[in-house]
Coordinates of C-alpha atoms and ligand atoms in Angstrom, one line a residue:
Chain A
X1 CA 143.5 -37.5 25.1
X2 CA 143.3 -37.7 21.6
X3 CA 141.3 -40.0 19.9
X4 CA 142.9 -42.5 17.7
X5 CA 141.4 -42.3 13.7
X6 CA 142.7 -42.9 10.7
X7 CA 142.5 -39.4 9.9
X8 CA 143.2 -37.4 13.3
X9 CA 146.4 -37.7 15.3
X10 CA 147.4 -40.8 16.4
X11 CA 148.6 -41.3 19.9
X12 CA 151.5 -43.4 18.3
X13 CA 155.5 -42.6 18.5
X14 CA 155.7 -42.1 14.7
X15 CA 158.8 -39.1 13.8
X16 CA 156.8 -35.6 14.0
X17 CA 158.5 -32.5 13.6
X18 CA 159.1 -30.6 16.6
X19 CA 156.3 -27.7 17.6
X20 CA 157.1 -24.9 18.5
X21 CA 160.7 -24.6 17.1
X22 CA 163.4 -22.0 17.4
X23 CA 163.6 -18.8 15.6
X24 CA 167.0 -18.4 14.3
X25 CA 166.7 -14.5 13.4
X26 CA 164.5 -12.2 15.7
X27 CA 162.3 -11.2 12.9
X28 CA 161.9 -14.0 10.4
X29 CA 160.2 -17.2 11.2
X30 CA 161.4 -20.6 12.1
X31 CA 162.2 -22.3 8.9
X32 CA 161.2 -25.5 9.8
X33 CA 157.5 -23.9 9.2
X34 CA 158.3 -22.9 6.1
X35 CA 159.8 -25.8 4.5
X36 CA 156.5 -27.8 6.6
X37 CA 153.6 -25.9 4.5
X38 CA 155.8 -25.8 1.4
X39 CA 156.3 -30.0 1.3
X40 CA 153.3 -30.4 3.5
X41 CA 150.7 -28.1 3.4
X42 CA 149.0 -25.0 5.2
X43 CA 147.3 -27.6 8.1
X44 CA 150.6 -30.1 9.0
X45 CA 151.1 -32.7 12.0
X46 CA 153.7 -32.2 14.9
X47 CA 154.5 -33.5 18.2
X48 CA 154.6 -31.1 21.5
X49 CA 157.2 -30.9 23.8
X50 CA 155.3 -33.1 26.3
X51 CA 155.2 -36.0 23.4
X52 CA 151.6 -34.9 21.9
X53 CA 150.9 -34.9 18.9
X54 CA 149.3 -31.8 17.3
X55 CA 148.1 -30.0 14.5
X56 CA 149.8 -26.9 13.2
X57 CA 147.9 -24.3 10.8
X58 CA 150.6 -22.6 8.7
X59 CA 148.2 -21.0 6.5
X60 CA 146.2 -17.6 6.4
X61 CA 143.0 -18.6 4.7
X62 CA 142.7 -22.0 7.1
X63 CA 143.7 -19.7 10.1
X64 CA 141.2 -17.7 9.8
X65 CA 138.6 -20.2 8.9
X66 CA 139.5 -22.2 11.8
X67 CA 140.0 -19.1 14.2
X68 CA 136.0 -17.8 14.0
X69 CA 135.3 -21.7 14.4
X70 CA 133.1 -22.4 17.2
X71 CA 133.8 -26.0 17.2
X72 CA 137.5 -24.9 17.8
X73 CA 137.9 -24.5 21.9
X74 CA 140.3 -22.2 24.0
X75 CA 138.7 -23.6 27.0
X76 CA 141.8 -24.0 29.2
X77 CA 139.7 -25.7 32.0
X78 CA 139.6 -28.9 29.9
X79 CA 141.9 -31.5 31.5
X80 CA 143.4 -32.5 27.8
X81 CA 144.1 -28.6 26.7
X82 CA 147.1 -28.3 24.7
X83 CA 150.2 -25.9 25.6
X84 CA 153.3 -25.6 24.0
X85 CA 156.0 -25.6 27.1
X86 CA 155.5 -25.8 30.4
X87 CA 155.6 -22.7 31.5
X88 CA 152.5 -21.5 29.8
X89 CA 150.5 -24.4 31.2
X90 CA 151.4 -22.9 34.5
X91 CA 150.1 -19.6 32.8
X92 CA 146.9 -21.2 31.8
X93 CA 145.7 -22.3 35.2
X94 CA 146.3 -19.2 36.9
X95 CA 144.5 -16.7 33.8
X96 CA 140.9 -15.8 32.6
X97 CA 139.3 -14.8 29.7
X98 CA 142.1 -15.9 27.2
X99 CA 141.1 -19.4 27.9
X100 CA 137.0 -19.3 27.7
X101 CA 135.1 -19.8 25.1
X102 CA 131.5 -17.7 24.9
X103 CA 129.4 -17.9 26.0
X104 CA 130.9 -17.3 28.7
X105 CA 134.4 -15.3 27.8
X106 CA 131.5 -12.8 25.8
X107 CA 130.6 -12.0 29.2
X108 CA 133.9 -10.9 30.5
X109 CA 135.0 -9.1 27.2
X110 CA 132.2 -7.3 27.5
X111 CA 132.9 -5.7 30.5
X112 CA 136.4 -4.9 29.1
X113 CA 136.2 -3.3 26.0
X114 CA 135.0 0.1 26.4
X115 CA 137.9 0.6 28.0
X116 CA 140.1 -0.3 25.2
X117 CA 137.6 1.1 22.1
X118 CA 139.1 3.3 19.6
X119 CA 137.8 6.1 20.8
X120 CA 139.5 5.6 24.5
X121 CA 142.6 4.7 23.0
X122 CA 142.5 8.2 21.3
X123 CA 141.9 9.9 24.3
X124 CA 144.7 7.8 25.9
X125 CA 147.2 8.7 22.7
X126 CA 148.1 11.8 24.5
X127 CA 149.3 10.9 28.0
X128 CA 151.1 7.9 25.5
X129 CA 152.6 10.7 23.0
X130 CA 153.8 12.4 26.6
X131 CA 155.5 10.0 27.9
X132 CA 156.8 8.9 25.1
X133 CA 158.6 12.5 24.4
X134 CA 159.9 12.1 28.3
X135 CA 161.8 8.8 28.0
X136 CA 163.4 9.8 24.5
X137 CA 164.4 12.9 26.0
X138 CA 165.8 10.9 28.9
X139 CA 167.6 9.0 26.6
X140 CA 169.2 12.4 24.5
X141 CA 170.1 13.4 28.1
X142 CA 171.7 10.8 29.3
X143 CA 173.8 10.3 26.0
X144 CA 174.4 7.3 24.5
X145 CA 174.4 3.9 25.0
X146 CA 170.8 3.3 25.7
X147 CA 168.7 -0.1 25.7
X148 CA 165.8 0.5 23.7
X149 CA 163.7 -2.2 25.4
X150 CA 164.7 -1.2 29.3
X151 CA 164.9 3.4 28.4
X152 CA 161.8 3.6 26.1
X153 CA 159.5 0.1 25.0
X154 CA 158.9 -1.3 28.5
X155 CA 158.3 1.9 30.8
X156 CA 156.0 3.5 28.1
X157 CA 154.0 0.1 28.1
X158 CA 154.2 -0.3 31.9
X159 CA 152.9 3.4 31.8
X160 CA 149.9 2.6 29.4
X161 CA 148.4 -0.3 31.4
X162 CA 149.0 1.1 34.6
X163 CA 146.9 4.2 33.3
X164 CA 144.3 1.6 31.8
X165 CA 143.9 -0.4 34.8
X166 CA 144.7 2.3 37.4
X167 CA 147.2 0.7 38.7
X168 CA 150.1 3.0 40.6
X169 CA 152.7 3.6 38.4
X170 CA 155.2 3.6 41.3
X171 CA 154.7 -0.1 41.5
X172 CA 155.5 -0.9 37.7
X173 CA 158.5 -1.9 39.0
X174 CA 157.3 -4.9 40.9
X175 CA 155.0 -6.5 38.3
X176 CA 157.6 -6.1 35.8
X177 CA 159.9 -8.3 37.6
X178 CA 157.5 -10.9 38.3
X179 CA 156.6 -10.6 34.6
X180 CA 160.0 -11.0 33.5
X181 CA 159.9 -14.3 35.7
X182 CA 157.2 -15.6 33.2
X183 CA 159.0 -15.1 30.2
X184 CA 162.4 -15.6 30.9
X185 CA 163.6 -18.3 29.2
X186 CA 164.8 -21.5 31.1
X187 CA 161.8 -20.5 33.3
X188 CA 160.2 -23.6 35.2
X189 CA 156.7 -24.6 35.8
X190 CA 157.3 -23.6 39.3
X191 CA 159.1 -20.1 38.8
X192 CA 156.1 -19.2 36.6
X193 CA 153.3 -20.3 38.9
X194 CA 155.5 -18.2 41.8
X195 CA 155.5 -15.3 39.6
X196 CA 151.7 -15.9 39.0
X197 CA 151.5 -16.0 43.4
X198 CA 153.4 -12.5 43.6
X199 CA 151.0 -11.0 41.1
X200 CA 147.8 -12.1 42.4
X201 CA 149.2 -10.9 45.9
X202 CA 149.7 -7.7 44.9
X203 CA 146.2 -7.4 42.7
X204 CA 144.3 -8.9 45.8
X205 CA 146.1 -5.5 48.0
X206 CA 145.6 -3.3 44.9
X207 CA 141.7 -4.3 44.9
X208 CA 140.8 -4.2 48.5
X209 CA 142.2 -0.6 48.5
X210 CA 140.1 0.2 45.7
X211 CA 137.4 -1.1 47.7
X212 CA 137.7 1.0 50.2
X213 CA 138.6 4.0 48.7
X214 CA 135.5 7.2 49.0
X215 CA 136.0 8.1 44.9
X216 CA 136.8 5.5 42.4
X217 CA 139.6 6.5 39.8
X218 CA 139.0 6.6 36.5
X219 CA 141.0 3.3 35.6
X220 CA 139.2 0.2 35.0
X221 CA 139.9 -1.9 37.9
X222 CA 138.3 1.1 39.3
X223 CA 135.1 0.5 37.4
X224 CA 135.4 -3.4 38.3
X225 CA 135.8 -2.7 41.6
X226 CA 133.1 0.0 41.8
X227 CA 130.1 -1.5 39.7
X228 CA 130.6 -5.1 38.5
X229 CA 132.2 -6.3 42.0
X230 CA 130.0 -3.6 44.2
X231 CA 126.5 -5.5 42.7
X232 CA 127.8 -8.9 42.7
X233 CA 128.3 -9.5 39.2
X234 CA 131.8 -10.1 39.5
X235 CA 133.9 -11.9 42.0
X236 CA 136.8 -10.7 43.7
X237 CA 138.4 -13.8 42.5
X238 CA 137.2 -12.4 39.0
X239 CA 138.2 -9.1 39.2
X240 CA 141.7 -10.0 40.1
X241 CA 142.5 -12.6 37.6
X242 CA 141.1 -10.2 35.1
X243 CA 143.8 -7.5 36.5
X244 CA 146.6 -10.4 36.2
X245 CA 145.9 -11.1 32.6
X246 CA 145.9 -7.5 31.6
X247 CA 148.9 -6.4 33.3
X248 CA 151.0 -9.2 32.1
X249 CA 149.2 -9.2 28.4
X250 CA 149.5 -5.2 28.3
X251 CA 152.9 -4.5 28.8
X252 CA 155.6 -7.6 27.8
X253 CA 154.1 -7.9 24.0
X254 CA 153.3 -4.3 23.5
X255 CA 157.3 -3.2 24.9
X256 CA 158.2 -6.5 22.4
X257 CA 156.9 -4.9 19.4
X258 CA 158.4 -1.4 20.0
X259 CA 161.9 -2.7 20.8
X260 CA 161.8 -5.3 17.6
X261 CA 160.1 -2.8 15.3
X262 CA 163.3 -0.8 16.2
X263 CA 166.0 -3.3 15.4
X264 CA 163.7 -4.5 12.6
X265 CA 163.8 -0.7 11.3
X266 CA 167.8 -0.1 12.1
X267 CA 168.1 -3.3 10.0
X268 CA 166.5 -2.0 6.6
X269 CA 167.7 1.7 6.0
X270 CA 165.8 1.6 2.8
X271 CA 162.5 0.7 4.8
X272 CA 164.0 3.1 7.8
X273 CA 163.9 6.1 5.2
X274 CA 160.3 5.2 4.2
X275 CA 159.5 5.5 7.9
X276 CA 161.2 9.0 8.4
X277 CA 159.4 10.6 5.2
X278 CA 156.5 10.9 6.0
X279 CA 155.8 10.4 9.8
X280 CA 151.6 10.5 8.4
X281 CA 152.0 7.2 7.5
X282 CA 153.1 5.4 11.0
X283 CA 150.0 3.8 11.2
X284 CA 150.5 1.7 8.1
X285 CA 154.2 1.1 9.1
X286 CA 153.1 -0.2 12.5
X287 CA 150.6 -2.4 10.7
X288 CA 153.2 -4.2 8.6
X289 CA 155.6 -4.4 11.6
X290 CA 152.6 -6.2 13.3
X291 CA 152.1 -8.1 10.3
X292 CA 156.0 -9.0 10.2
X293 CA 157.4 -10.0 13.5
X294 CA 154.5 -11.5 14.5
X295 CA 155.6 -11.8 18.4
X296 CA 152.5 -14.0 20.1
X297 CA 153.5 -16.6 17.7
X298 CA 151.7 -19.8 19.1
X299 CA 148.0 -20.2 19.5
X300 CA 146.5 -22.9 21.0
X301 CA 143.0 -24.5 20.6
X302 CA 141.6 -27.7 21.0
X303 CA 139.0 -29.5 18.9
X304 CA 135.4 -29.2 20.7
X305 CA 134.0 -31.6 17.5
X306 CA 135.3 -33.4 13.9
X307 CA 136.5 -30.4 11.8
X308 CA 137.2 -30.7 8.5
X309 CA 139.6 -27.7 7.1
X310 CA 140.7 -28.2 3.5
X311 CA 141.5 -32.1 3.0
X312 CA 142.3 -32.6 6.4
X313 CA 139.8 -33.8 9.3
X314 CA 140.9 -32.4 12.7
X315 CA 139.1 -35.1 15.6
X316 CA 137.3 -34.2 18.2
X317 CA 140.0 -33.7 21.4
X318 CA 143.2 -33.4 18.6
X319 CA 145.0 -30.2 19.5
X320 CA 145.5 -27.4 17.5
X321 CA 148.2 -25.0 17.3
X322 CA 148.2 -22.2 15.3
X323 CA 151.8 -20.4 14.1
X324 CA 150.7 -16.6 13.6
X325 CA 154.1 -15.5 12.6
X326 CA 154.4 -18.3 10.1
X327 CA 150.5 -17.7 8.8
X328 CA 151.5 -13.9 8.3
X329 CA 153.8 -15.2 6.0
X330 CA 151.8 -17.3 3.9
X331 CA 152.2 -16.4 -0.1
X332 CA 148.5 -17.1 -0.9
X333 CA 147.6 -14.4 1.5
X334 CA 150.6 -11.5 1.1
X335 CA 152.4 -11.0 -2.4
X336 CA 156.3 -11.0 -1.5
X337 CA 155.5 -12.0 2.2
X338 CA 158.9 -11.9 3.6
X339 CA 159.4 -8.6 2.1
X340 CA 159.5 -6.0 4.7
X341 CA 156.8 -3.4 3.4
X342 CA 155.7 -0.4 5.1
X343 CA 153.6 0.8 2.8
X344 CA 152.0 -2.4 2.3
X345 CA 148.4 -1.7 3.9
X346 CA 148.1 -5.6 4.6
X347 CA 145.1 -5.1 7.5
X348 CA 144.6 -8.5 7.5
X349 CA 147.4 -9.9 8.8
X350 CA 146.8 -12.1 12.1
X351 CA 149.6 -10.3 14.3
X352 CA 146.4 -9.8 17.2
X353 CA 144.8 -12.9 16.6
X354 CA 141.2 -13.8 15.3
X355 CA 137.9 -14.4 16.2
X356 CA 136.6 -13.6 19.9
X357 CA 140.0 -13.7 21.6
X358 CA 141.2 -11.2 18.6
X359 CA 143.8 -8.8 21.0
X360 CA 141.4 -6.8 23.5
X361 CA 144.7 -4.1 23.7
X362 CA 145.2 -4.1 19.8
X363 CA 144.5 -0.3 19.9
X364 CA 146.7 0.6 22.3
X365 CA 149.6 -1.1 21.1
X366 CA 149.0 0.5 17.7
X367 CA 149.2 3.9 19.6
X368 CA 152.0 3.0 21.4
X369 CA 154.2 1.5 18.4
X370 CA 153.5 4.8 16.4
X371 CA 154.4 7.0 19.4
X372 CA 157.3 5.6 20.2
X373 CA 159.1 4.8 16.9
X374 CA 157.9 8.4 15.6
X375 CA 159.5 9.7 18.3
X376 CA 162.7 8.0 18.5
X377 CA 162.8 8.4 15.1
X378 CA 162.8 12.4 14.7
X379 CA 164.3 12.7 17.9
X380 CA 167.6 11.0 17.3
X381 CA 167.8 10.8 13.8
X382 CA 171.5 9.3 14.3
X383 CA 170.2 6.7 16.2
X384 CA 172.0 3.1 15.5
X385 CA 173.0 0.2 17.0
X386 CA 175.2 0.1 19.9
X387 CA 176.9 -3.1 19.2
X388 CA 176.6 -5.8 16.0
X389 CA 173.6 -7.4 14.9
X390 CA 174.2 -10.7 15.7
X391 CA 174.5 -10.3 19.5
X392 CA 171.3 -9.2 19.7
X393 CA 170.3 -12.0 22.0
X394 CA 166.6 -13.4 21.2
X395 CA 164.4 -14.9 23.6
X396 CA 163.8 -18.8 22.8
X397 CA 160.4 -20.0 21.2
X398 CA 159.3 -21.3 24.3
X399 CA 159.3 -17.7 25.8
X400 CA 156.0 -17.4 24.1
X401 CA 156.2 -13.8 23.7
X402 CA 158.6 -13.6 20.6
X403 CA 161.5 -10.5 21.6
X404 CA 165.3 -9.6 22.5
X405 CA 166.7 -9.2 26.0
X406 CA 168.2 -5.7 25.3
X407 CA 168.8 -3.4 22.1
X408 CA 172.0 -1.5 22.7
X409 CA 171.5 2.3 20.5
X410 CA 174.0 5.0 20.2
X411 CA 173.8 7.9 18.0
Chain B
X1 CA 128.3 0.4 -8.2
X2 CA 125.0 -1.0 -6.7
X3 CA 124.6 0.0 -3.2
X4 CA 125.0 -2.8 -0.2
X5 CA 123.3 -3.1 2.9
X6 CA 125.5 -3.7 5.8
X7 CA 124.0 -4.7 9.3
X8 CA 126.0 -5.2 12.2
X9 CA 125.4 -8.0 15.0
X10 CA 125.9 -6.2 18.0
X11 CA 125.7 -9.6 20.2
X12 CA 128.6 -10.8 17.9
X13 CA 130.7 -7.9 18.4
X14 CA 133.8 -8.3 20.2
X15 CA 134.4 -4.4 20.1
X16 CA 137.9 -4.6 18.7
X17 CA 137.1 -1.4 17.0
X18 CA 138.4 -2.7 13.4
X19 CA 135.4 -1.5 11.4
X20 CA 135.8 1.8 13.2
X21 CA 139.7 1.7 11.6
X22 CA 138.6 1.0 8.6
X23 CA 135.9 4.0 7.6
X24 CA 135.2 6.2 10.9
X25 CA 132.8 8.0 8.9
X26 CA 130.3 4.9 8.9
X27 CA 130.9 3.1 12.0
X28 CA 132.0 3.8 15.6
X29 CA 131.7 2.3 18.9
X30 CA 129.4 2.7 21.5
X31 CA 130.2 3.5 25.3
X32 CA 130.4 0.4 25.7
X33 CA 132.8 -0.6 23.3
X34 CA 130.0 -2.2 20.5
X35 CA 129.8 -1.3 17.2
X36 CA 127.4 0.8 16.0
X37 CA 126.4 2.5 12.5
X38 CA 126.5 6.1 11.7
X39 CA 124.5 5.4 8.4
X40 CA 121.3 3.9 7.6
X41 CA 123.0 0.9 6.7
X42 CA 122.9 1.7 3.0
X43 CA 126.0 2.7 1.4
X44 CA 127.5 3.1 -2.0
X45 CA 130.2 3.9 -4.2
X46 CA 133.5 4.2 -3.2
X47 CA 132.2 3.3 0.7
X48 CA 130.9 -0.4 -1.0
X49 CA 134.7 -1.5 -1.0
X50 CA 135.5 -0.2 2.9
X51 CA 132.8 -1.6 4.5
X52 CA 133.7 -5.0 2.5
X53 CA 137.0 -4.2 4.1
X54 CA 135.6 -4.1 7.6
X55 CA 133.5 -7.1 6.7
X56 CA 136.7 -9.1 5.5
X57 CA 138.5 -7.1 8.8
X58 CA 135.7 -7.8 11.7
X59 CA 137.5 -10.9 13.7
X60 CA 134.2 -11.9 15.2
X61 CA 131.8 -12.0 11.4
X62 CA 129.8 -9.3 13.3
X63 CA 129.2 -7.6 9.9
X64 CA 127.5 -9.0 7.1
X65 CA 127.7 -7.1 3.7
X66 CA 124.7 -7.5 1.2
X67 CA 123.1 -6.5 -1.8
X68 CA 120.7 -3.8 -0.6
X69 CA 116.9 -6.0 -1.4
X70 CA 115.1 -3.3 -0.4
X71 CA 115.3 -1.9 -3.5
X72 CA 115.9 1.6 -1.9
X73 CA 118.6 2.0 -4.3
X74 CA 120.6 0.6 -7.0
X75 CA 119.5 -1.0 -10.3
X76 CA 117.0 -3.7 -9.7
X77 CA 117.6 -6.8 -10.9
X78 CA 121.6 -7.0 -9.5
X79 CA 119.8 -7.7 -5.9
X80 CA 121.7 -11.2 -4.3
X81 CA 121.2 -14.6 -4.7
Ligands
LIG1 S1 135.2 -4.9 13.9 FE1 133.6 -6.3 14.4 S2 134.0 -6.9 16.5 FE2 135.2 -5.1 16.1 S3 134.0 -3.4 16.8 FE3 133.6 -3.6 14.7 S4 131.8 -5.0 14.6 FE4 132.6 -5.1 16.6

């Protein structure tokens, strides 16, 4: 609960605006944010769906102070931990490592992130590049219509973690129904913590394989299985809920990005042609697409002590939500911020975060964005969209993962 | 330009490879994913402004970006407060 103060929230029933609120284009913000940090500042007050109040940081410098914050918590275990719907509280019981704080989340990362350093992720660019080549071939033979998200974004991210993790491809088609259960939109509490059930199921068969198995694979389940679990420094209950939280983070934001990126990119044809000219500069692109559409909009937090942030005091217990797509929008940090910029070279937008939860996959999705909109792009470079821009269904706020059900092409 | 020392906190690091990103030629990441420096720490010139970049970049403040005191190089007297 949060305490009552004259400067934190109140517990009251005063008129808040709504948080999170609806998108109203696929790629731009919700307005109400905008017109909230214009009239009210980059730190404003808002009420959760459940009737809590919150705060919500709408600025990029008081993001970024409050996002390396050690006072700030992303302990999930806490009884009073904020979430935005109810479908990602159900998410939050049943995850790890997204909802520690160190020193305790260090420990986990740690045994993560070789697997996902730059270096890997370059070795890994080639088996991505592959497949990527395969499904946009698949798509030319097929002929058009395709569906950008279901032909190309999702199987190349299903493909990616599955070689990450080790996971058998064969079964990507499983987990990515049970994923779909989690952010589909009028999803309940219930249908998510199902979906959770299915996938720790299948993780708990997928590791006591592994455990048997003479040779571990090169994937790194294998490597959790073999070592950390093998000496005891992980449990079984650990490795699996660290398996759940990569497949489901791996695949649905990563196949997100590429499938927005492509509308987004269809959508400017001055932008589009910027893209095509010189292909050496993808990796700029993809890091103002990032910057951009901002898909894992919300970020939630809760207050582990008094923080002051500019001329407001956040209380001890208040909960704190953070609007990334909003923040990479702010003015004071990007000149002409709703301008879609490929050339840009704005690094520091917040599109993966900040501080020790900054995206573990952040590599990998850049390799995978490039890969796949290079391809498409000089593959099909008639490629367009199948039907008009404005039924291009998007996925509600409370989906959490910002996106579009399908994105018809022809060419 | 006067040179800066950069040192990197290797407990801090998160190993989300940004400084790597940023200038590969002065940082990279260890097998296990931490960062670690391919110079002696002392850089200058046009390398001053990149590793502020990773410095600005680095989501976890695992690099700190300072006047070089040691006096190894650059004009003395423009050594931090
Ligand atoms: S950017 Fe920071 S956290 Fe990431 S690898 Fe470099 S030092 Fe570590």
């Amino acid at each position: 609960m949060s305490h009552p103060s004259a400067v934190g929230l109140t517990n009251g029933t005063e008129p808040l605006p709504d948080f999170p609120q609806l998108r109203q284009c696929p790629y731009q913000p919700p307005p109400g944010y905008r017109e909230l940090r214009e009239n009210q500042g980059p730190v404003v007050r808002a009420r959760l769906y459940d009737g809590r109040p919150t705060w919500v940081v709408l600025g990029h410098a008081q993001a970024r102070e409050l996002l390396i914050d050690p006072r700030l918590s992303s302990d999930w275990s806490r009884p009073d931990f904020p979430s935005p719907s109810p479908r990602r509280k159900a998410i939050q019981k049943a995850t790890i490592l997204v909802g520690m704080d160190p020193p305790e989340h260090s420990a986990y990362r740690r045994r993560l992130i070789s697997a996902f350093s730059v270096r890997r992720t370059r070795e890994l660019s080639v088996s991505i590049q592959r497949r990527a080549d395969e499904l946009v071939e698949a798509m030319l033979e097929k002929g058009p219509p395709a569906d950008i998200l279901g032909g190309l974004a999702l199987p190349l991210s299903s493909h990616t973690i599955c070689r990450i993790l080790g996971v058998p491809y064969e079964d990507h088609d499983y987990f990515e129904e049970q994923s779909a259960l989690l952010v589909s939109p009028q999803v309940t509490e219930d249908d998510a913590t199902q979906a959770l059930m299915n996938l720790r199921t299948y993780l708990t068969t997928l590791v006591d394989r592994k455990e048997k198995e003479a040779e571990p694979g090169d994937g790194l389940l294998d490597t959790l299985v073999s070592e950390d679990l093998a000496d005891g420094s992980l449990s079984r209950d650990d490795v699996i809920r660290l398996g759940i939280i990569l497949l489901m983070a791996g695949h649905e934001t990563t196949a997100s990005m590429i499938t927005l990126s492509t509308f987004t990119l269809l959508q400017n044809p001055a932008q589009l042609a910027v893209f095509r000219a010189d292909p050496g500069k993808a990796a700029l692109a993809v890091e103002e697409l990032l910057r951009y559409l901002s898909i894992g909009d919300v970020a939630m937090r809760i207050a582990a002590a008094d923080i002051t942030v500019g001329d407001v005091t956040i209380r001890e217990g208040d909960s704190v939500m953070l609007s990334t797509s909003e923040i990479n929008r702010d003015p004071a940090a990007f000149e002409d911020a709703d301008v879609l910029d490929l050339e840009r070279g704005a690094r520091h937008h917040l599109g993966f975060g900040y501080g020790v939860h900054q995206c573990i996959g952040q590599n990998l999705a850049r390799a995978e964005m490039e890969s796949a909109l290079t391809t498409l792009f000089t593959r099909i470079p008639g490629l367009r969209l199948a039907v008009p821009a404005e039924q291009v269904e998007i996925k509600p706020a409370q989906s959490g993962v910002q996106g579009i059900y399908e994105l018809p092409v022809a060419w | 330009m006067s040179a800066v020392r950069i040192v990197a906190d290797t407990g801090r690091c998160i190993g989300a490879g940004q400084c790597v990103l940023t200038a590969a030629d002065l940082f990279d990441q260890d097998e296990n994913g931490i960062v670690e420096l391919l110079t002696d720490g002392v850089v200058s010139g046009d390398d001053v402004a990149r590793v502020r970049e990773a410095e600005h970049l680095c989501p976890a403040a695992a690099l700190t970006v300072a006047p070089d005191t040691d006096g190894t190089t650059g004009p003395p007297g423009q050594q931090g407060a």
